[in-house]
Amino acid sequence: MVVVSDNLLNINQEIKQACERVGRQQEEINIVAVTKYVSNERAEEAVASGVKHLGESRAEGLLEKREAITGAATWHFIGQLQSRKVKDVIHECDYLHSLDRISLAKEIQKRYKGDGTVKCFVQVNVSGEESKSGLTPEGVMSFIEQLQAYDAIEVVGLMTMAPYESVPEDTRPHFKKLKELQQEIVKREFAHAPCHELSMGMSNDYTVAIEEGATFIRVGSRLVGDERSNLA
Ligand SMILES: *Cc1c(COP(=O)(O)O)cnc(C)c1O
């Protein structure tokens, strides 16, 4: 496998170019290295290479990596979260990217023992693909309004997964739509939902997502690889 630092160099170069195309600052983009398909050693290599954010999509994976990684990192839970796993996950991650239903908000409210808030992205299924979770675009605003009742939750942004497209450009309308929804929420100036962040873009489409306003990109195979298939 290619060393992580070489992949990171290439990705940073592409981020820089994408930012230049649309007049953004490279510092606005946070790279979350998605380590769900790689070993603890590979995740540690990513941190040693300068990656500051790590993302896991299963509770077991998050707990295992947190235990093993010695370097400093900000932790992201990016996968679908079952209510019964809430108590294991919310104190072990800095950001939850997959808040997608009120029953989950209820469970977070009940289980959270910290003295701040759980920083959440509300997940939106912009494309309407059946295989993907998330709110419908039409349902997002009323969902955000309902979250006011849960003071353990802070909505820091919106998250989406675009469908895989062999031509990455084809993902653009989904990212544009998420940005529009985010701006509508920002306008409302909710105390519980500042919603300044956009978690969108993966290995295949992060440059398009950046052009459309992503502040967190979630990159797995292109950055750390996939040890199940020797990608990257
Ligand atoms: C696996 C995963 C990613 C990373 O996917 P790659 O295509 O390997 O970059 C990003 N976001 C979520 C929610 C994922 O589950």
Tab-separated table of C-alpha atoms and ligand atoms in Angstrom:
chain	number	residue	atom	x	y	z
A	1	MET	CA	0.000	0.000	0.000
A	2	VAL	CA	1.056	3.561	-0.689
A	3	VAL	CA	2.164	5.381	2.451
A	4	VAL	CA	-0.506	7.646	3.900
A	5	SER	CA	1.690	10.734	3.693
A	6	ASP	CA	1.948	10.393	-0.116
A	7	ASN	CA	-1.824	10.064	-0.454
A	8	LEU	CA	-2.268	13.046	1.861
A	9	LEU	CA	0.087	15.139	-0.250
A	10	ASN	CA	-1.940	14.404	-3.375
A	11	ILE	CA	-5.265	15.020	-1.667
A	12	ASN	CA	-4.053	18.318	-0.211
A	13	GLN	CA	-2.928	19.366	-3.671
A	14	GLU	CA	-6.383	18.621	-5.082
A	15	ILE	CA	-8.056	20.424	-2.177
A	16	LYS	CA	-5.892	23.462	-2.841
A	17	GLN	CA	-6.828	23.480	-6.523
A	18	ALA	CA	-10.536	22.991	-5.789
A	19	CYS	CA	-10.413	25.894	-3.317
A	20	GLU	CA	-8.652	28.100	-5.831
A	21	ARG	CA	-11.292	27.377	-8.464
A	22	VAL	CA	-14.040	28.776	-6.248
A	23	GLY	CA	-12.161	31.315	-4.118
A	24	ARG	CA	-12.143	29.391	-0.833
A	25	GLN	CA	-9.378	29.071	1.750
A	26	GLN	CA	-7.796	25.646	2.111
A	27	GLU	CA	-7.908	26.035	5.917
A	28	GLU	CA	-11.703	25.805	5.809
A	29	ILE	CA	-11.510	22.154	4.781
A	30	ASN	CA	-11.127	19.456	7.430
A	31	ILE	CA	-10.086	16.009	6.232
A	32	VAL	CA	-11.647	13.169	8.197
A	33	ALA	CA	-9.661	9.994	7.546
A	34	VAL	CA	-12.168	7.148	7.457
A	35	THR	CA	-10.404	4.177	9.005
A	36	LYS	CA	-13.236	1.633	9.074
A	37	TYR	CA	-11.472	-0.764	6.688
A	38	VAL	CA	-7.929	-0.436	7.987
A	39	SER	CA	-5.880	-1.604	10.950
A	40	ASN	CA	-5.046	0.369	14.064
A	41	GLU	CA	-1.486	0.650	12.736
A	42	ARG	CA	-2.653	2.231	9.516
A	43	ALA	CA	-4.834	4.702	11.454
A	44	GLU	CA	-1.853	5.552	13.649
A	45	GLU	CA	0.201	6.127	10.499
A	46	ALA	CA	-2.439	8.584	9.321
A	47	VAL	CA	-2.201	10.566	12.555
A	48	ALA	CA	1.595	10.526	12.372
A	49	SER	CA	1.310	11.888	8.804
A	50	GLY	CA	-0.590	14.912	10.044
A	51	VAL	CA	-4.217	13.788	9.783
A	52	LYS	CA	-6.166	15.469	12.595
A	53	HIS	CA	-9.580	13.841	12.272
A	54	LEU	CA	-10.449	10.140	12.314
A	55	GLY	CA	-13.832	8.690	11.376
A	56	GLU	CA	-15.365	5.311	12.172
A	57	SER	CA	-18.744	3.953	11.173
A	58	ARG	CA	-19.270	1.234	13.790
A	59	ALA	CA	-19.301	1.531	17.568
A	60	GLU	CA	-16.877	-1.379	17.961
A	61	GLY	CA	-14.480	0.173	15.466
A	62	LEU	CA	-14.588	3.528	17.234
A	63	LEU	CA	-13.897	2.047	20.651
A	64	GLU	CA	-11.104	-0.169	19.371
A	65	LYS	CA	-9.346	2.630	17.495
A	66	ARG	CA	-9.686	5.075	20.382
A	67	GLU	CA	-8.074	2.578	22.691
A	68	ALA	CA	-5.218	1.834	20.294
A	69	ILE	CA	-4.310	5.221	18.789
A	70	THR	CA	-1.827	7.176	20.888
A	71	GLY	CA	-1.576	10.302	18.692
A	72	ALA	CA	-3.957	13.202	19.286
A	73	ALA	CA	-7.054	13.150	17.069
A	74	THR	CA	-10.566	14.509	16.861
A	75	TRP	CA	-12.994	11.589	16.584
A	76	HIS	CA	-15.983	11.349	14.280
A	77	PHE	CA	-18.743	8.777	14.271
A	78	ILE	CA	-20.020	8.667	10.692
A	79	GLY	CA	-22.102	5.496	10.475
A	80	GLN	CA	-25.706	4.717	11.161
A	81	LEU	CA	-26.168	4.663	14.926
A	82	GLN	CA	-28.499	2.175	16.554
A	83	SER	CA	-30.200	3.529	19.652
A	84	ARG	CA	-28.798	0.771	21.824
A	85	LYS	CA	-25.250	1.812	20.891
A	86	VAL	CA	-25.761	5.485	21.787
A	87	LYS	CA	-24.384	5.148	25.293
A	88	ASP	CA	-21.173	3.581	23.979
A	89	VAL	CA	-20.574	6.145	21.270
A	90	ILE	CA	-21.550	9.636	22.446
A	91	HIS	CA	-18.820	10.026	25.047
A	92	GLU	CA	-16.168	8.576	22.757
A	93	CYS	CA	-16.559	10.857	19.742
A	94	ASP	CA	-16.275	14.603	19.231
A	95	TYR	CA	-18.766	14.710	16.355
A	96	LEU	CA	-21.712	12.527	15.387
A	97	HIS	CA	-22.436	12.782	11.655
A	98	SER	CA	-25.572	10.674	11.482
A	99	LEU	CA	-28.394	12.188	13.526
A	100	ASP	CA	-31.370	11.087	11.427
A	101	ARG	CA	-34.382	10.546	13.685
A	102	ILE	CA	-36.064	11.889	16.827
A	103	SER	CA	-35.837	8.552	18.640
A	104	LEU	CA	-32.058	8.863	18.371
A	105	ALA	CA	-32.166	12.425	19.739
A	106	LYS	CA	-34.252	11.152	22.661
A	107	GLU	CA	-31.748	8.440	23.449
A	108	ILE	CA	-28.825	10.884	23.248
A	109	GLN	CA	-30.639	13.252	25.602
A	110	LYS	CA	-31.254	10.432	28.054
A	111	ARG	CA	-27.742	8.985	27.972
A	112	TYR	CA	-25.469	12.005	27.718
A	113	LYS	CA	-23.515	12.570	30.905
A	114	GLY	CA	-21.161	15.368	29.870
A	115	ASP	CA	-21.632	19.025	30.781
A	116	GLY	CA	-21.574	20.396	27.228
A	117	THR	CA	-23.449	19.170	24.204
A	118	VAL	CA	-23.102	16.377	21.680
A	119	LYS	CA	-22.024	18.018	18.416
A	120	CYS	CA	-24.193	16.547	15.697
A	121	PHE	CA	-24.597	16.734	11.968
A	122	VAL	CA	-28.118	16.077	10.770
A	123	GLN	CA	-27.926	13.509	7.985
A	124	VAL	CA	-29.931	14.255	4.877
A	125	ASN	CA	-30.730	11.792	2.103
A	126	VAL	CA	-30.600	14.361	-0.655
A	127	SER	CA	-30.655	11.884	-3.525
A	128	GLY	CA	-33.570	9.879	-2.148
A	129	GLU	CA	-31.725	6.587	-2.724
A	130	GLU	CA	-33.474	3.893	-0.738
A	131	SER	CA	-30.239	2.378	0.539
A	132	LYS	CA	-29.231	5.602	2.279
A	133	SER	CA	-30.428	6.878	5.608
A	134	GLY	CA	-31.209	10.455	6.465
A	135	LEU	CA	-34.036	12.971	6.484
A	136	THR	CA	-35.756	13.975	3.286
A	137	PRO	CA	-34.834	17.517	2.233
A	138	GLU	CA	-38.461	18.526	2.884
A	139	GLY	CA	-38.311	17.133	6.410
A	140	VAL	CA	-35.093	18.788	7.566
A	141	MET	CA	-36.405	22.121	8.823
A	142	SER	CA	-39.141	20.694	11.004
A	143	PHE	CA	-36.677	18.119	12.347
A	144	ILE	CA	-34.267	20.905	13.320
A	145	GLU	CA	-37.130	22.773	14.992
A	146	GLN	CA	-38.037	19.688	16.991
A	147	LEU	CA	-34.442	19.311	18.172
A	148	GLN	CA	-34.824	22.508	20.184
A	149	ALA	CA	-36.381	20.374	22.892
A	150	TYR	CA	-33.165	18.371	23.371
A	151	ASP	CA	-30.580	20.528	25.080
A	152	ALA	CA	-27.880	17.855	24.948
A	153	ILE	CA	-27.781	18.243	21.183
A	154	GLU	CA	-26.066	20.951	19.159
A	155	VAL	CA	-26.567	20.880	15.405
A	156	VAL	CA	-23.203	21.948	14.011
A	157	GLY	CA	-24.071	21.146	10.406
A	158	LEU	CA	-25.629	18.916	7.789
A	159	MET	CA	-24.195	15.707	6.358
A	160	THR	CA	-24.940	13.751	3.225
A	161	MET	CA	-23.647	10.806	1.225
A	162	ALA	CA	-23.984	11.287	-2.509
A	163	PRO	CA	-24.664	8.229	-4.641
A	164	TYR	CA	-21.560	6.749	-6.226
A	165	GLU	CA	-21.178	8.220	-9.714
A	166	SER	CA	-18.590	7.062	-12.237
A	167	VAL	CA	-18.449	10.709	-13.315
A	168	PRO	CA	-17.923	12.611	-10.011
A	169	GLU	CA	-19.301	15.790	-11.543
A	170	ASP	CA	-22.734	14.147	-11.487
A	171	THR	CA	-22.780	14.413	-7.675
A	172	ARG	CA	-22.798	18.209	-7.803
A	173	PRO	CA	-26.588	18.787	-7.608
A	174	HIS	CA	-26.751	16.813	-4.334
A	175	PHE	CA	-24.044	18.913	-2.709
A	176	LYS	CA	-25.622	22.123	-3.973
A	177	LYS	CA	-28.925	21.078	-2.438
A	178	LEU	CA	-27.351	20.343	0.956
A	179	LYS	CA	-25.711	23.768	0.949
A	180	GLU	CA	-29.072	25.410	0.179
A	181	LEU	CA	-30.707	23.594	3.088
A	182	GLN	CA	-27.859	24.602	5.388
A	183	GLN	CA	-28.213	28.251	4.440
A	184	GLU	CA	-31.935	28.181	5.157
A	185	ILE	CA	-31.183	26.872	8.640
A	186	VAL	CA	-28.406	29.392	9.280
A	187	LYS	CA	-30.857	32.185	8.416
A	188	ARG	CA	-33.145	31.075	11.216
A	189	GLU	CA	-30.375	31.744	13.795
A	190	PHE	CA	-31.360	28.887	16.069
A	191	ALA	CA	-29.306	28.848	19.281
A	192	HIS	CA	-29.256	25.042	19.242
A	193	ALA	CA	-28.466	24.797	15.534
A	194	PRO	CA	-25.811	27.224	14.290
A	195	CYS	CA	-25.311	24.745	11.439
A	196	HIS	CA	-22.194	26.293	9.923
A	197	GLU	CA	-20.591	23.032	8.773
A	198	LEU	CA	-21.167	20.769	5.784
A	199	SER	CA	-19.962	17.165	5.972
A	200	MET	CA	-19.941	15.991	2.372
A	201	GLY	CA	-17.568	14.453	-0.143
A	202	MET	CA	-15.832	11.062	-0.093
A	203	SER	CA	-12.901	9.571	-2.025
A	204	ASN	CA	-14.687	9.727	-5.341
A	205	ASP	CA	-16.242	13.167	-5.154
A	206	TYR	CA	-14.578	15.362	-2.522
A	207	THR	CA	-13.285	17.968	-4.992
A	208	VAL	CA	-16.840	18.570	-6.229
A	209	ALA	CA	-18.083	18.740	-2.619
A	210	ILE	CA	-15.422	21.317	-1.771
A	211	GLU	CA	-16.423	23.453	-4.723
A	212	GLU	CA	-19.971	23.357	-3.347
A	213	GLY	CA	-19.009	24.305	0.214
A	214	ALA	CA	-17.906	21.209	2.164
A	215	THR	CA	-16.072	21.965	5.419
A	216	PHE	CA	-15.564	18.304	6.422
A	217	ILE	CA	-14.713	15.729	3.770
A	218	ARG	CA	-14.735	12.051	4.759
A	219	VAL	CA	-12.019	10.183	2.887
A	220	GLY	CA	-11.322	6.493	3.286
A	221	SER	CA	-9.963	4.523	0.342
A	222	ARG	CA	-8.040	7.370	-1.306
A	223	LEU	CA	-6.274	8.315	1.927
A	224	VAL	CA	-5.704	5.283	4.131
A	225	GLY	CA	-6.888	2.606	1.716
A	226	ASP	CA	-9.064	-0.400	2.179
A	227	GLU	CA	-7.235	-3.407	3.535
A	228	ARG	CA	-10.010	-5.721	2.415
A	229	SER	CA	-9.227	-5.091	-1.237
A	230	ASN	CA	-5.774	-3.448	-1.354
A	231	LEU	CA	-7.140	-0.218	-2.744
A	232	ALA	CA	-4.844	2.820	-2.539
B	1	LIG	C1	-16.952	4.573	4.293
B	1	LIG	C2	-17.495	5.934	4.382
B	1	LIG	C3	-16.785	7.035	3.851
B	1	LIG	C4	-15.477	6.901	3.102
B	1	LIG	O1	-15.644	6.276	1.875
B	1	LIG	P1	-14.486	6.257	0.752
B	1	LIG	O2	-15.219	6.144	-0.525
B	1	LIG	O3	-13.639	5.076	1.067
B	1	LIG	O4	-13.731	7.526	0.855
B	1	LIG	C5	-17.337	8.299	4.033
B	1	LIG	N1	-18.504	8.487	4.684
B	1	LIG	C6	-19.202	7.467	5.196
B	1	LIG	C7	-20.488	7.746	5.908
B	1	LIG	C8	-18.727	6.163	5.060
B	1	LIG	O5	-19.449	5.145	5.574
